[in-house]
Tab-separated table of C-alpha atoms in Angstrom:
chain	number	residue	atom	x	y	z
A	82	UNK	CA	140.763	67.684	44.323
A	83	UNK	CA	141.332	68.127	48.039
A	84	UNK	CA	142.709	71.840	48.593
A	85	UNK	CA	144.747	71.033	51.682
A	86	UNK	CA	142.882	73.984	53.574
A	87	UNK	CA	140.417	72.059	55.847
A	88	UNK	CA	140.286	73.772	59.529
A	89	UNK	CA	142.053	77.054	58.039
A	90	UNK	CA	139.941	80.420	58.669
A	91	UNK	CA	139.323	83.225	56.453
A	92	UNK	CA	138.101	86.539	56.356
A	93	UNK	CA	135.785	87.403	53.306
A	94	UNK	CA	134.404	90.729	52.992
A	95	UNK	CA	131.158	92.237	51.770
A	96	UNK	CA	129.964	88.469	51.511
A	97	UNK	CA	126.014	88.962	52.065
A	98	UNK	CA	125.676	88.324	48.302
A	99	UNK	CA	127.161	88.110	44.834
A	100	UNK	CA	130.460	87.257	44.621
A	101	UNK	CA	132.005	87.310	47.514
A	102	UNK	CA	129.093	84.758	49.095
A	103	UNK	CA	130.351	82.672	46.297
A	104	UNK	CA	133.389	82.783	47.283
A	105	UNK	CA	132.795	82.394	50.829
A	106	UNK	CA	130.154	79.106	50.031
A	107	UNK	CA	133.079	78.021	48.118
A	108	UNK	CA	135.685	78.234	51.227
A	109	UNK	CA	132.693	76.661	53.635
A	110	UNK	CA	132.408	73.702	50.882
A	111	UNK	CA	136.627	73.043	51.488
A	112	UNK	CA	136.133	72.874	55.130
A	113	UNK	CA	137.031	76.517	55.865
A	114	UNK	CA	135.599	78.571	59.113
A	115	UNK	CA	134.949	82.119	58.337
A	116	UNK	CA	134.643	85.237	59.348
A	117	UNK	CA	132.012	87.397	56.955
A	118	UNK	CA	131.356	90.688	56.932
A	119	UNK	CA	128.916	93.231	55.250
A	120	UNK	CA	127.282	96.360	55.895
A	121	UNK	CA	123.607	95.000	56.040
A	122	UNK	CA	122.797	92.662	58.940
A	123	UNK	CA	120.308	90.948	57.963
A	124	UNK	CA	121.428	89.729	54.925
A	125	UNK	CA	124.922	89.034	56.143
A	126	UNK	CA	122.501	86.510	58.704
A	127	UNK	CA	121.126	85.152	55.917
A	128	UNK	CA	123.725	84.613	54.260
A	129	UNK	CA	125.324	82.863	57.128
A	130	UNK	CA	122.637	80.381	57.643
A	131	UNK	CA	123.020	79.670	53.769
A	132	UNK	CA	126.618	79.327	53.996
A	133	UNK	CA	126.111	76.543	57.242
A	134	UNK	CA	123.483	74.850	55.087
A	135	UNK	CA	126.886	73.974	52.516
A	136	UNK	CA	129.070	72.464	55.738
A	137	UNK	CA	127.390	72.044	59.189
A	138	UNK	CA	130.900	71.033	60.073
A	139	UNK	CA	132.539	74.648	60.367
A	140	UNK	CA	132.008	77.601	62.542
A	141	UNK	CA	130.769	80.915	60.766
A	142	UNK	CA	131.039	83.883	62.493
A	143	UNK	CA	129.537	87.314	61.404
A	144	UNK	CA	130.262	91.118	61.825
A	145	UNK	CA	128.386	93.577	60.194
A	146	UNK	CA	129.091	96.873	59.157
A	147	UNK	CA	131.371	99.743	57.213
A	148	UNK	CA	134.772	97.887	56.065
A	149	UNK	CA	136.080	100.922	55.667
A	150	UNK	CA	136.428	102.145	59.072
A	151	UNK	CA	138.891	100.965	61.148
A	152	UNK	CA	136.377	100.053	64.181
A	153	UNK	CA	134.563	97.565	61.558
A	154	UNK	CA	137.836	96.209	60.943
A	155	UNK	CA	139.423	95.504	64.086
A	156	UNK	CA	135.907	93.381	64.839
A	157	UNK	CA	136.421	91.924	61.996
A	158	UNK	CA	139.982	90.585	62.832
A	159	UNK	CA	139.136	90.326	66.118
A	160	UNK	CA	136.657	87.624	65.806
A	161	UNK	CA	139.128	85.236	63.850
A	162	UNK	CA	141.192	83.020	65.736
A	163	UNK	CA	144.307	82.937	63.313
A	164	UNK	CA	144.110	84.607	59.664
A	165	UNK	CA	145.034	82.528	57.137
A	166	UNK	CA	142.972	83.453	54.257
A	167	UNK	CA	141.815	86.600	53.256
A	168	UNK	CA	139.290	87.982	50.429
A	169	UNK	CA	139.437	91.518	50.118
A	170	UNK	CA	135.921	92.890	48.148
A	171	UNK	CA	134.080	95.988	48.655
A	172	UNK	CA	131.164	97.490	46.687
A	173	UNK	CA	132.627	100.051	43.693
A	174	UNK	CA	131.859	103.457	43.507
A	175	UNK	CA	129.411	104.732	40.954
A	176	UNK	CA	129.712	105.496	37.359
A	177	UNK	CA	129.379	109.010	36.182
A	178	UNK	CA	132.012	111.578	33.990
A	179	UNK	CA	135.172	112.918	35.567
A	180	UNK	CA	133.847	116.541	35.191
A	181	UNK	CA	131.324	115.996	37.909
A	182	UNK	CA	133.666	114.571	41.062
A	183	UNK	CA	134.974	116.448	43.382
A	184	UNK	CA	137.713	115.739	45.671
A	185	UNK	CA	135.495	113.482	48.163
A	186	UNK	CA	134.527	111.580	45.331
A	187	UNK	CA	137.749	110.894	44.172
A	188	UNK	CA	139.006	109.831	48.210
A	189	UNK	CA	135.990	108.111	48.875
A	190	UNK	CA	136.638	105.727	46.272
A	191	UNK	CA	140.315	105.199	46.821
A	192	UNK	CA	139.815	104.752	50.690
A	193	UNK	CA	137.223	101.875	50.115
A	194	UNK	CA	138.610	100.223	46.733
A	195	UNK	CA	142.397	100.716	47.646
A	196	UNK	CA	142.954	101.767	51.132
A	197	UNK	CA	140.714	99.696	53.321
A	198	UNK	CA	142.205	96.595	51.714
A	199	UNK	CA	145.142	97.216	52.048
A	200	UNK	CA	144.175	98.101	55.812
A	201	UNK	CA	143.589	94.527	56.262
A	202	UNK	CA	146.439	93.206	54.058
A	203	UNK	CA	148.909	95.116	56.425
A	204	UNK	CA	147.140	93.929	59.472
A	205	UNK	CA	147.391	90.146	58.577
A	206	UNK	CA	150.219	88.930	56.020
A	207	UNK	CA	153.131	88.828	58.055
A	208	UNK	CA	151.641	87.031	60.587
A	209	UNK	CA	150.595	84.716	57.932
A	210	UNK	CA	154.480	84.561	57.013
A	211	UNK	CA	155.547	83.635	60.417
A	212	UNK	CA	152.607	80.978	60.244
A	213	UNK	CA	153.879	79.060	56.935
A	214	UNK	CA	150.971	79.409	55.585
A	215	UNK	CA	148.624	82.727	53.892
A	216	UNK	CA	146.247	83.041	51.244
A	217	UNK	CA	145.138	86.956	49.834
A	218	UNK	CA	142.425	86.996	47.218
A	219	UNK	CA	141.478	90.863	46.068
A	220	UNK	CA	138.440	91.047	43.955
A	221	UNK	CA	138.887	94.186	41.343
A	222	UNK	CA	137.552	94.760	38.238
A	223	UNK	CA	138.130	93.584	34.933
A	224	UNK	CA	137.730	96.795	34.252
A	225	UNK	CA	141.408	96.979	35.644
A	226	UNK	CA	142.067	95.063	32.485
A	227	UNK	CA	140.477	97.104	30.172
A	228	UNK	CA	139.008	100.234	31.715
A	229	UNK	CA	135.442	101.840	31.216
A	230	UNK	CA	135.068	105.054	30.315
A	231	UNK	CA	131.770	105.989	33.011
A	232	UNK	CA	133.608	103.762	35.431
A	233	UNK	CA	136.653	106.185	36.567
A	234	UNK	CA	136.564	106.596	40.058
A	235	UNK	CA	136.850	102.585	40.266
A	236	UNK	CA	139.361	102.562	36.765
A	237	UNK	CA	141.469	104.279	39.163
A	238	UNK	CA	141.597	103.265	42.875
A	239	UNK	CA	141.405	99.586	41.594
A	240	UNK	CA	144.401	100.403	39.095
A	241	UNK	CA	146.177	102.158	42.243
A	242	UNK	CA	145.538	98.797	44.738
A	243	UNK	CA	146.439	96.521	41.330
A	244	UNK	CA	150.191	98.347	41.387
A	245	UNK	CA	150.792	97.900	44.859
A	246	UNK	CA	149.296	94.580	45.171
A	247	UNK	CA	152.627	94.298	42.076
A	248	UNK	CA	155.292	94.999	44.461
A	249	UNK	CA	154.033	93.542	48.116
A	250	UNK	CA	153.067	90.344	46.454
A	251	UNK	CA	157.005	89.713	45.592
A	252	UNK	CA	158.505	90.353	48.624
A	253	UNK	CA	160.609	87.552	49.647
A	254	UNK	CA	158.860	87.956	53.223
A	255	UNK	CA	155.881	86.868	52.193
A	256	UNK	CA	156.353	84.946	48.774
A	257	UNK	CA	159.031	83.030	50.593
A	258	UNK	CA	157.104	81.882	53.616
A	259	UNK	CA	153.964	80.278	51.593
A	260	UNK	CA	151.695	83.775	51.879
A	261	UNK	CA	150.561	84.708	48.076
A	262	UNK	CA	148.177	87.869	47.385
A	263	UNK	CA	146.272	87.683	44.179
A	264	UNK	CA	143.664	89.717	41.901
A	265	UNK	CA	140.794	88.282	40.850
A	266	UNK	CA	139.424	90.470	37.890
A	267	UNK	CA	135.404	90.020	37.169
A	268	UNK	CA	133.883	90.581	33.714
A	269	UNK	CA	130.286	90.249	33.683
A	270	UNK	CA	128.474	87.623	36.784
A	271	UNK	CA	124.931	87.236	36.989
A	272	UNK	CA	124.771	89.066	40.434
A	273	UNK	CA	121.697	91.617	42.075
A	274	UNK	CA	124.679	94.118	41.240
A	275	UNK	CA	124.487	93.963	37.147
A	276	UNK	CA	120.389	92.533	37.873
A	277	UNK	CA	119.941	96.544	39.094
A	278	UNK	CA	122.396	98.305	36.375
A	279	UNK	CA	120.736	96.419	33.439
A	280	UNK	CA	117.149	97.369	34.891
A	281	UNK	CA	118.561	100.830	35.390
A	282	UNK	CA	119.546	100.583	31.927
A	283	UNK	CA	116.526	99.384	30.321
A	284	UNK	CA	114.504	102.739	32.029
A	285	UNK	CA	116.693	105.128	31.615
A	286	UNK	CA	116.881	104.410	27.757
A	287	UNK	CA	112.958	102.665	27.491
A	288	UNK	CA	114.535	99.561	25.667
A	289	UNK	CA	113.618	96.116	26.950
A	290	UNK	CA	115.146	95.006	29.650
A	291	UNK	CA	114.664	91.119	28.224
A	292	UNK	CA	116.500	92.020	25.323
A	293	UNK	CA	119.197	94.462	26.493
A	294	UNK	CA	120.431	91.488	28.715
A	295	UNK	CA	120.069	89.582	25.400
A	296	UNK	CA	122.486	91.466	23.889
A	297	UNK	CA	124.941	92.223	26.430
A	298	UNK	CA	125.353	88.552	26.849
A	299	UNK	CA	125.694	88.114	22.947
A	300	UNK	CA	128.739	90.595	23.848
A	301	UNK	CA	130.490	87.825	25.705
A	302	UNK	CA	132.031	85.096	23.470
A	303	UNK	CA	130.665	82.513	25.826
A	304	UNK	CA	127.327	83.977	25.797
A	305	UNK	CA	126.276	84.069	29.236
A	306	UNK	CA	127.045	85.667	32.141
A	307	UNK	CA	129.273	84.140	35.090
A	308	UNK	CA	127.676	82.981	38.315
A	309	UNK	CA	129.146	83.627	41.884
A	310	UNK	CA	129.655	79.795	42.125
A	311	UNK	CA	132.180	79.499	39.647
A	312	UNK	CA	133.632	82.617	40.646
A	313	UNK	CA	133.541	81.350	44.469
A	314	UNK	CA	135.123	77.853	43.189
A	315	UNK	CA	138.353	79.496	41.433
A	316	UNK	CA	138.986	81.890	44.431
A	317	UNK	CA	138.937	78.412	46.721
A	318	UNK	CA	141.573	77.257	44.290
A	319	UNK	CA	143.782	80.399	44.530
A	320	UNK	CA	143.754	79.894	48.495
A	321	UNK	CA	144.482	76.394	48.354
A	322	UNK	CA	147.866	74.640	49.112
A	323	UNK	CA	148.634	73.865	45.250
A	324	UNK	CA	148.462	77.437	44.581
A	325	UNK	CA	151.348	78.316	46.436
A	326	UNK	CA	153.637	79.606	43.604
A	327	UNK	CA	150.797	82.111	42.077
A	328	UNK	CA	151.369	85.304	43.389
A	329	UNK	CA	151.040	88.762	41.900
A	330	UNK	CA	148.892	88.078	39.349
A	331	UNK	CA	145.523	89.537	37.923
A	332	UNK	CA	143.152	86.843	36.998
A	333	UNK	CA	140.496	87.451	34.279
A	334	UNK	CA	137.139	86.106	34.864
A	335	UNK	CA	135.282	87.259	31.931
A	336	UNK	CA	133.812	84.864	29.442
A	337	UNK	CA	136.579	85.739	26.892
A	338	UNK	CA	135.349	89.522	26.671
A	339	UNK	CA	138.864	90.981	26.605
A	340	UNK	CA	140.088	90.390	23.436
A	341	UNK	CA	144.181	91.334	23.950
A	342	UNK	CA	146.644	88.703	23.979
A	343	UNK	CA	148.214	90.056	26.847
């Protein structure tokens, strides 16, 4: 299928690795420049030279550093020509019990899970509507879905940008004039992310790590975990031109681990 978004730029953040490299490989594959941005330099380089490997074709341009702050972000707008696709996606805070956060926990995490995207939502979609054309893609949690218990601090800024995300998304301003914003919610992907908190896992409890990825896959109905390629190919879809009337919604990736109806 041809996506209808060859020679359209997008922003995708925190795409040195894991999923949001998949999604920006996938945007490179449809003919998409980008713009991608990550706090670590050198990987973000690397990860550029693997994304121009995919499409020699497009342009890939590069800022690294801090999302959150707002001189990151204005280089990171600055350096694309014309916004028409954005992919919101920032590293989540850690796990840990309620009793032990403080204040700056709690506004850390809401500033970089909730604030900062919507920073950069603000800053682009109604120039998108006056373009015809505009493509938001947030990557959240499926623990949006169904929320875990050591996972708070992200349970709740990623609940707070899921409710806004509700009402922006159906403005006639923007839904109206082609520009649809969308949450992507991940279950369990085979990234360096999960790699680390399984390996954490294993010491911190001396079971085998072999195994205890065993059975947390034998959790998942399709008994695997995702990889950032599929995830990267359904966000291309979401920004393409069919997807035009999806907007507002939360979008399970998860192997079938949920198990409501709604």
């Amino acid at each position: 299928m041809d996506l209808g978004i060859a020679g359209r730029w997008a922003v995708v953040c925190a795409a040195s690795k894991g999923l949001g490299k998949g999604c920006a490989k996938a945007l490179a594959m449809e003919d998409v420049n980008l713009v991608i941005n990550a706090r670590g330099e050198a990987a973000l380089e690397d990860a550029a030279q693997e994304i121009c490997a995919c499409n020699r074709d497009i342009e890939v341009r590069v800022v690294a550093g801090d999302i959150g702050t707002e001189a990151v972000r204005s280089a990171v707008l600055s350096a694309c020509p014309r916004v028409d696709i954005l992919v919101n996606n920032n590293g989540g805070p850690p796990p840990g019990d309620f009793r032990d956060w403080s204040r700056e926990d709690w506004l850390k995490a809401v500033d970089a899970n909730m604030v900062t995207p919507i920073e950069l939502i603000k800053a682009t979609v109604d120039i998108m509507a006056d373009n015809g054309f505009g493509r938001v893609v947030n990557i959240t949690s499926g623990a949006v879905k169904a929320p875990i218990d050591i996972l708070g601090l992200s349970n709740g800024a990623r609940s707070g940008l899921t409710g806004f995300i509700a009402g922006l998304a159906r403005q006639p301003s923007l839904a109206a004039n082609n520009v649809t914003i969308n949450n992507l919610l991940p279950g369990a992907f085979d990234t360096e992310r999960l790699r680390n908190n399984l390996s954490t896992t294993a010491q911190k409890t001396n079971q085998d790590l072999d195994q205890l990825r065993e059975r947390r896959t034998q959790g998942i109905p399709s008994r695997r975990f995702g990889s950032a390629d599929e995830f990267g190919a359904f966000c291309a879809f979401l920004c393409s031109e069919q997807a035009g009337y999806l907007t507002g919604q939360n979008l399970l990736l998860d192997g079938g681990s949920y198990p409501g109806t709604f």
